[in-house]
Short mmCIF file of C-alpha atoms in Angstrom, two decimals:
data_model
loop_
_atom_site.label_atom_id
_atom_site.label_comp_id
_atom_site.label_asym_id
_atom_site.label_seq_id
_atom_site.Cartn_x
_atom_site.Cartn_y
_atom_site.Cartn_z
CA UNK V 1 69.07 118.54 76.68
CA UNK V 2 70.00 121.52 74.53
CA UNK V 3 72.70 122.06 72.19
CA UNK V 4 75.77 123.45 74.05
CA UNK V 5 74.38 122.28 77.66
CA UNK V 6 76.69 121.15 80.09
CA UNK V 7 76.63 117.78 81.45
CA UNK V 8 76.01 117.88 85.19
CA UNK V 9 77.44 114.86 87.40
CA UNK V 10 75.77 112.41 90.01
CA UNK V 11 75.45 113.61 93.85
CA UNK V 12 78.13 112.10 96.57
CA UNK V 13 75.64 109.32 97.54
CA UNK V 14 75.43 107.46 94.26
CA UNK V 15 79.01 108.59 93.65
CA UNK V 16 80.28 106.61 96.74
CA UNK V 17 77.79 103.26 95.48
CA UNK V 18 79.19 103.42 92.18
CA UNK V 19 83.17 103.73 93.67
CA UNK V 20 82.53 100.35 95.90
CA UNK V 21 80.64 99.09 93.28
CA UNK V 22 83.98 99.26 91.31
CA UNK V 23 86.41 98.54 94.14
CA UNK V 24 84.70 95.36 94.90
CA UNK V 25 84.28 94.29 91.52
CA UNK V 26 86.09 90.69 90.28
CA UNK V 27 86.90 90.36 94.11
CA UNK V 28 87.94 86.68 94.35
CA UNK V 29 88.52 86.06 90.75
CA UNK V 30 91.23 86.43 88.66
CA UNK V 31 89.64 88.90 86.31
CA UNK V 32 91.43 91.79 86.75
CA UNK V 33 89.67 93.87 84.11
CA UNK V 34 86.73 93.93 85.77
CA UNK V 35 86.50 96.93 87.57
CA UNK V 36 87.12 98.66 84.33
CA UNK V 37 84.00 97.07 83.25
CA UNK V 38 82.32 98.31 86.36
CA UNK V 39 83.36 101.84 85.35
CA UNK V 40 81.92 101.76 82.09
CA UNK V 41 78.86 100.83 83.43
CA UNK V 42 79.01 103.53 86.28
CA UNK V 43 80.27 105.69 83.10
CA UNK V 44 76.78 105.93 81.20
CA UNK V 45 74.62 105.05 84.18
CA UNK V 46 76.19 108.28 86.26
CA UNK V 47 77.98 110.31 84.09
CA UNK V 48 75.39 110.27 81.00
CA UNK V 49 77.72 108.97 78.52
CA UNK V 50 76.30 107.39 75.30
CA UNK V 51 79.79 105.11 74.80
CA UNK V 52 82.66 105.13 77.08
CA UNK V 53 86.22 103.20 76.27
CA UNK V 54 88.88 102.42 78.47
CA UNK V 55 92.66 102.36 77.59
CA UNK V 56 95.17 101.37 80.24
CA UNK V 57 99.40 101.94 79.93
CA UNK V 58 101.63 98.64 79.97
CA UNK V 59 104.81 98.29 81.27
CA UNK V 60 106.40 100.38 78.67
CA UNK V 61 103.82 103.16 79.11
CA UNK V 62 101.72 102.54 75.60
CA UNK V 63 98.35 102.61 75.71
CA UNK V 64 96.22 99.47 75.31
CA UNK V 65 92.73 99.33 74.62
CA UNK V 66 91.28 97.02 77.21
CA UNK V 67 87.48 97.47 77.59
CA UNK V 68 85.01 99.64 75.24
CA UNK V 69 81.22 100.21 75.17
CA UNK V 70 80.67 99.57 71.69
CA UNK V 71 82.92 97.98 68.33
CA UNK V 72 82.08 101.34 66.88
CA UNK V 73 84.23 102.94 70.02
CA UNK V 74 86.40 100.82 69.97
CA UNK V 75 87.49 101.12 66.68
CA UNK V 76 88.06 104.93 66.94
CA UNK V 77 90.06 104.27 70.43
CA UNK V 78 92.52 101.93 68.37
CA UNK V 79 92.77 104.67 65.86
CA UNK V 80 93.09 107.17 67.91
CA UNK V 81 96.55 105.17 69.91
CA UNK V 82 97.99 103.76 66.41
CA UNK V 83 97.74 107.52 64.83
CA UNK V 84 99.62 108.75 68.27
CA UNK V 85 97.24 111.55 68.44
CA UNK V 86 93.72 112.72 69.91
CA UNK V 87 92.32 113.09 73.17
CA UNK V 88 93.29 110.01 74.83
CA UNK V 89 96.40 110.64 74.08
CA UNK V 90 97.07 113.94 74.61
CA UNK V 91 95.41 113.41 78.51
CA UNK V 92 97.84 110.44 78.97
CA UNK V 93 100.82 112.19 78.20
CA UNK V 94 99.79 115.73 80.29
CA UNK V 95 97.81 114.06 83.05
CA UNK V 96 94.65 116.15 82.58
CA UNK V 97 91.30 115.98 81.02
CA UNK V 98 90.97 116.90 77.47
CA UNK V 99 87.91 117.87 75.16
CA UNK V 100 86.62 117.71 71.96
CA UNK V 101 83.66 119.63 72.80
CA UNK V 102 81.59 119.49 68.97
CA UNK V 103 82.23 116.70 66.81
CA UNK V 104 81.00 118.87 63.81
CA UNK V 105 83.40 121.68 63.67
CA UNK V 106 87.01 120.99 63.04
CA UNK V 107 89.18 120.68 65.96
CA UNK V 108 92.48 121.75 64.66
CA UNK V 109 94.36 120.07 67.26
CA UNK V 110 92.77 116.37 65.56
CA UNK V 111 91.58 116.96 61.96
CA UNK V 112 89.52 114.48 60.49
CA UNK V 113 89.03 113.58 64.41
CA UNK V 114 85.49 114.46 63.89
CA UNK V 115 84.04 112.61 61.47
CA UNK V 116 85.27 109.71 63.16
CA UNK V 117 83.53 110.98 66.38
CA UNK V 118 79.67 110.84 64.79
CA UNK V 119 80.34 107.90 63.59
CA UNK V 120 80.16 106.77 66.84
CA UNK V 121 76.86 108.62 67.77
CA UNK V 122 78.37 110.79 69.55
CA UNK V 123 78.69 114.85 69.53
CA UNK V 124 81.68 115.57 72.00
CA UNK V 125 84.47 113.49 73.66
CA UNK V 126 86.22 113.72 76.88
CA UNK V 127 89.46 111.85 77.55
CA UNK V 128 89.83 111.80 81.43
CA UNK V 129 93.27 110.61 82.88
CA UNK V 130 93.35 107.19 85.41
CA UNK V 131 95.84 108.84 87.84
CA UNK V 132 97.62 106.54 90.31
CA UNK V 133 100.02 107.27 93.27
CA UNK V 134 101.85 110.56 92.48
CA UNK V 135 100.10 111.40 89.95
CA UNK V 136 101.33 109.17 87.49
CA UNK V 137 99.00 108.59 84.51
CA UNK V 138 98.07 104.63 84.32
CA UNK V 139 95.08 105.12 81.71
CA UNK V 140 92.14 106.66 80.21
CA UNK V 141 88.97 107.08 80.51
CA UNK V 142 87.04 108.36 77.14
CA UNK V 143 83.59 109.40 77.76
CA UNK V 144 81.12 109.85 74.38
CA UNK V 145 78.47 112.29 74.90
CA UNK V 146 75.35 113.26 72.33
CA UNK V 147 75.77 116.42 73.16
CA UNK V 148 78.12 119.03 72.08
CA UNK V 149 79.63 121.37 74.94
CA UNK V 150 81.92 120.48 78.14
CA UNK V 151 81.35 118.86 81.25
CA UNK V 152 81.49 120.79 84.43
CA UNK V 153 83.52 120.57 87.07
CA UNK V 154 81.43 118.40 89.25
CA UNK V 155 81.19 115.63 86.55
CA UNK V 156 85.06 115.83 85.42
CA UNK V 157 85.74 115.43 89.15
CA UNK V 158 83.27 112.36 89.42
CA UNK V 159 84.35 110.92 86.33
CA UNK V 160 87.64 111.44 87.60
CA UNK V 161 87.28 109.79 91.00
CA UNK V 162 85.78 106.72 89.15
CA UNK V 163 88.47 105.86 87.00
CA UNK V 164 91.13 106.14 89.60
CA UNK V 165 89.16 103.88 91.75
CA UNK V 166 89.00 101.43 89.00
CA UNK V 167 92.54 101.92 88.07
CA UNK V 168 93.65 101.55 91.40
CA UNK V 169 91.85 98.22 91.97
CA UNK V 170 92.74 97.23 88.39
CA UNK V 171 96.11 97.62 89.26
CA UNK V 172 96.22 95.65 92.60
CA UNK V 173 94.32 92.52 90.78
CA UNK V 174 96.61 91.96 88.34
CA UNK V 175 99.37 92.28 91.09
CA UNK V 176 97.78 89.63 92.94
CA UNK V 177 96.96 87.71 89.80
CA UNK V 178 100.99 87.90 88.88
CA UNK V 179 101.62 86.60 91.95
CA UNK V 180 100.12 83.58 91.64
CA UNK V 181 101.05 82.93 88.44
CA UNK V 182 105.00 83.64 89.69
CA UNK V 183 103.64 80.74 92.37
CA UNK V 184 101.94 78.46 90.29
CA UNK V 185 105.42 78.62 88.15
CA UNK V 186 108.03 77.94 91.49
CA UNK V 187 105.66 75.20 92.14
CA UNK V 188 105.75 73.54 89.17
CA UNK V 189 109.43 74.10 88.65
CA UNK V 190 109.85 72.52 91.72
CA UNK V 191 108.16 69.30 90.86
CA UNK V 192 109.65 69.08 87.69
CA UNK V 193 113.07 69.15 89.88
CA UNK V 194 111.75 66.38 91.88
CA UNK V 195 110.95 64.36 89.01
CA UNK V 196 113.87 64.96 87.66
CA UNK V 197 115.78 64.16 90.74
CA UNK V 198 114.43 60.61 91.60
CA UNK V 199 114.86 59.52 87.08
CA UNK V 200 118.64 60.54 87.79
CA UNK V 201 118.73 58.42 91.03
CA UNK V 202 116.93 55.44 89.23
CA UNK V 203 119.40 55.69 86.85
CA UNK V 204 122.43 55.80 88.87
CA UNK V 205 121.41 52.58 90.33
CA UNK V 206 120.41 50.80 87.38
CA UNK V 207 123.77 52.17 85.20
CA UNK V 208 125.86 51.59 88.30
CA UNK V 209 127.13 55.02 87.75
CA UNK V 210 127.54 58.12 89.45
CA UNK V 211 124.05 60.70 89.67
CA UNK V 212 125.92 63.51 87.85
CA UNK V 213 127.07 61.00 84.79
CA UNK V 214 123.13 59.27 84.96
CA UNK V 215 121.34 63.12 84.45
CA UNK V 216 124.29 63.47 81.72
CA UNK V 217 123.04 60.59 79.83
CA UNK V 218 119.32 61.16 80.26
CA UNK V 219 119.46 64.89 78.93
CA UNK V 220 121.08 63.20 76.03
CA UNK V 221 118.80 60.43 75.83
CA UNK V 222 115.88 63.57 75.86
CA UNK V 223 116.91 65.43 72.99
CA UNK V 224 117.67 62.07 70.74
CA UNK V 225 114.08 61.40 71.44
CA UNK V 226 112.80 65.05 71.33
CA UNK V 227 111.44 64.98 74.79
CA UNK V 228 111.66 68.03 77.10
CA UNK V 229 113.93 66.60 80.13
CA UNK V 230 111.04 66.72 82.65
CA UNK V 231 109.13 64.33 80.18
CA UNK V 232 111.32 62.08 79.82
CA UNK V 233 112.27 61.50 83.76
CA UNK V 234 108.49 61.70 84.48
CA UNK V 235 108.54 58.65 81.90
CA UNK V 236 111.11 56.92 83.76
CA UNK V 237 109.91 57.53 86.80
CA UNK V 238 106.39 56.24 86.10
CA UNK V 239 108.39 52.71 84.23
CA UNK V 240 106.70 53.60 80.53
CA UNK V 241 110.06 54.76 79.54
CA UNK V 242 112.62 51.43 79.17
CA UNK V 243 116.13 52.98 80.64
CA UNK V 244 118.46 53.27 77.61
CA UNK V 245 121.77 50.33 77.68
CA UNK V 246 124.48 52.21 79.68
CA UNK V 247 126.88 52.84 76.35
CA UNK V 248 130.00 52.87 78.90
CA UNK V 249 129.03 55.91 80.89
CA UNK V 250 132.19 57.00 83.34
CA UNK V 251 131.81 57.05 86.56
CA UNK V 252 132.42 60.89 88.08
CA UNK V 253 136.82 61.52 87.84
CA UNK V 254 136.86 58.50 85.81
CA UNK V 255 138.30 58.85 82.11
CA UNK V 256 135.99 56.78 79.68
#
């Protein structure tokens, strides 16, 4: 390829393998990253890229570098989001694709952007936006070319229909993934209740005292003995924990 020649993207057919390929990436795991992986494969195997990086908003809408194709790209990614500025950036914040078509002549818009850019083997840079559900920006794709010049049309499109698919699917696994971490956490709040529950009944019986006044005293008794409270009842519950003497606990309504 030429100086100057533009990049030319992959027909519908291998388009459409490369888009399941993504969607059905990390399917049954709890990898939500994945997919972005599967991009940046798709990235130089379709698209021609020689490096490819992948930065995806949080909560707050920063930008987080989550998956690159080389340390050399990834170091000029981080750069790129702790200086605030370049062409990840700047297609995050507008929601369109953004060039730096020739590494080797100063792009006033970025200077000293270009250096930085062959040091990465690369020529030109394309920052393509990860657009979700009304358009709203969720990431970026960066792809590294050898070659100066842009892409056309047909390859930002492609590039473009791969990252939403991967940011779409990205998006939903690490839904599902909080989900059953939110479950996994009820759950074992819920035991620890339990637990908790049956020491203050044990206790009750064995002080002779009311339920309410027996958790009273074994919260005390757990921070005396630096215990968390569900520690100490699962203690008592399994007998390796002696029950403390009863120190003249009041019954519930009773003055001491």
């Amino acid at each position: 390829m030429t100086d100057d020649a533009t990049v030319t993207g992959p027909g519908p057919d291998h388009l459409s393998t490369a888009i399941l390929e993504i969607i059905t990436a990390g399917a049954g795991g709890d990898d939500h990253l994945e997919p972005v992986r599967a991009l940046l494969r798709s990235s130089r195997r379709l698209l021609h890229a020689s490096g490819a990086g992948v930065s995806l908003a949080d909560p707050e809408d920063r930008l987080r570098v989550v998956a690159v194709t080389s340390p050399e790209v990834g170091r000029l990614e981080a750069a790129e989001l702790a200086a605030g500025r370049g062409p990840c950036v700047e297609s995050h914040r507008r929601a369109v694709a953004v060039v730096y078509p020739d590494a080797e002549i100063t792009d006033p818009r970025w200077p000293g952007l270009g250096p930085a850019i062959l040091a990465t083997g690369a020529r030109s840079v394309h920052a393509i936006p990860m657009l979700g559900g009304r358009r709203r920006p969720l990431g970026v794709l960066n792809l590294f070319h050898a070659e100066p010049g842009p892409l056309d049309e047909q390859t930002i499109a492609s590039a473009s229909a791969l990252a939403e698919a991967a940011a779409y699917t990205a998006r939903q696994l690490d839904a599902l993934r909080r989900g059953r971490l939110r479950i996994q956490h009820l759950e074992t709040a819920l035991a620890s209740r339990v637990t908790i529950e049956q020491a203050k009944g044990m206790l009750a019986v064995y002080w002779r005292t009311s339920p309410d006044a027996a958790f009273t005293r074994l919260r005390q008794v757990a921070r005396d003995t630096n215990q968390s409270l569900h520690e100490l009842a699962a203690r008592v519950v399994s007998g390796t924990f002696p029950a403390p003497a009863d120190d003249g606990i009041p019954e519930t309504g009773q003055n001491p």
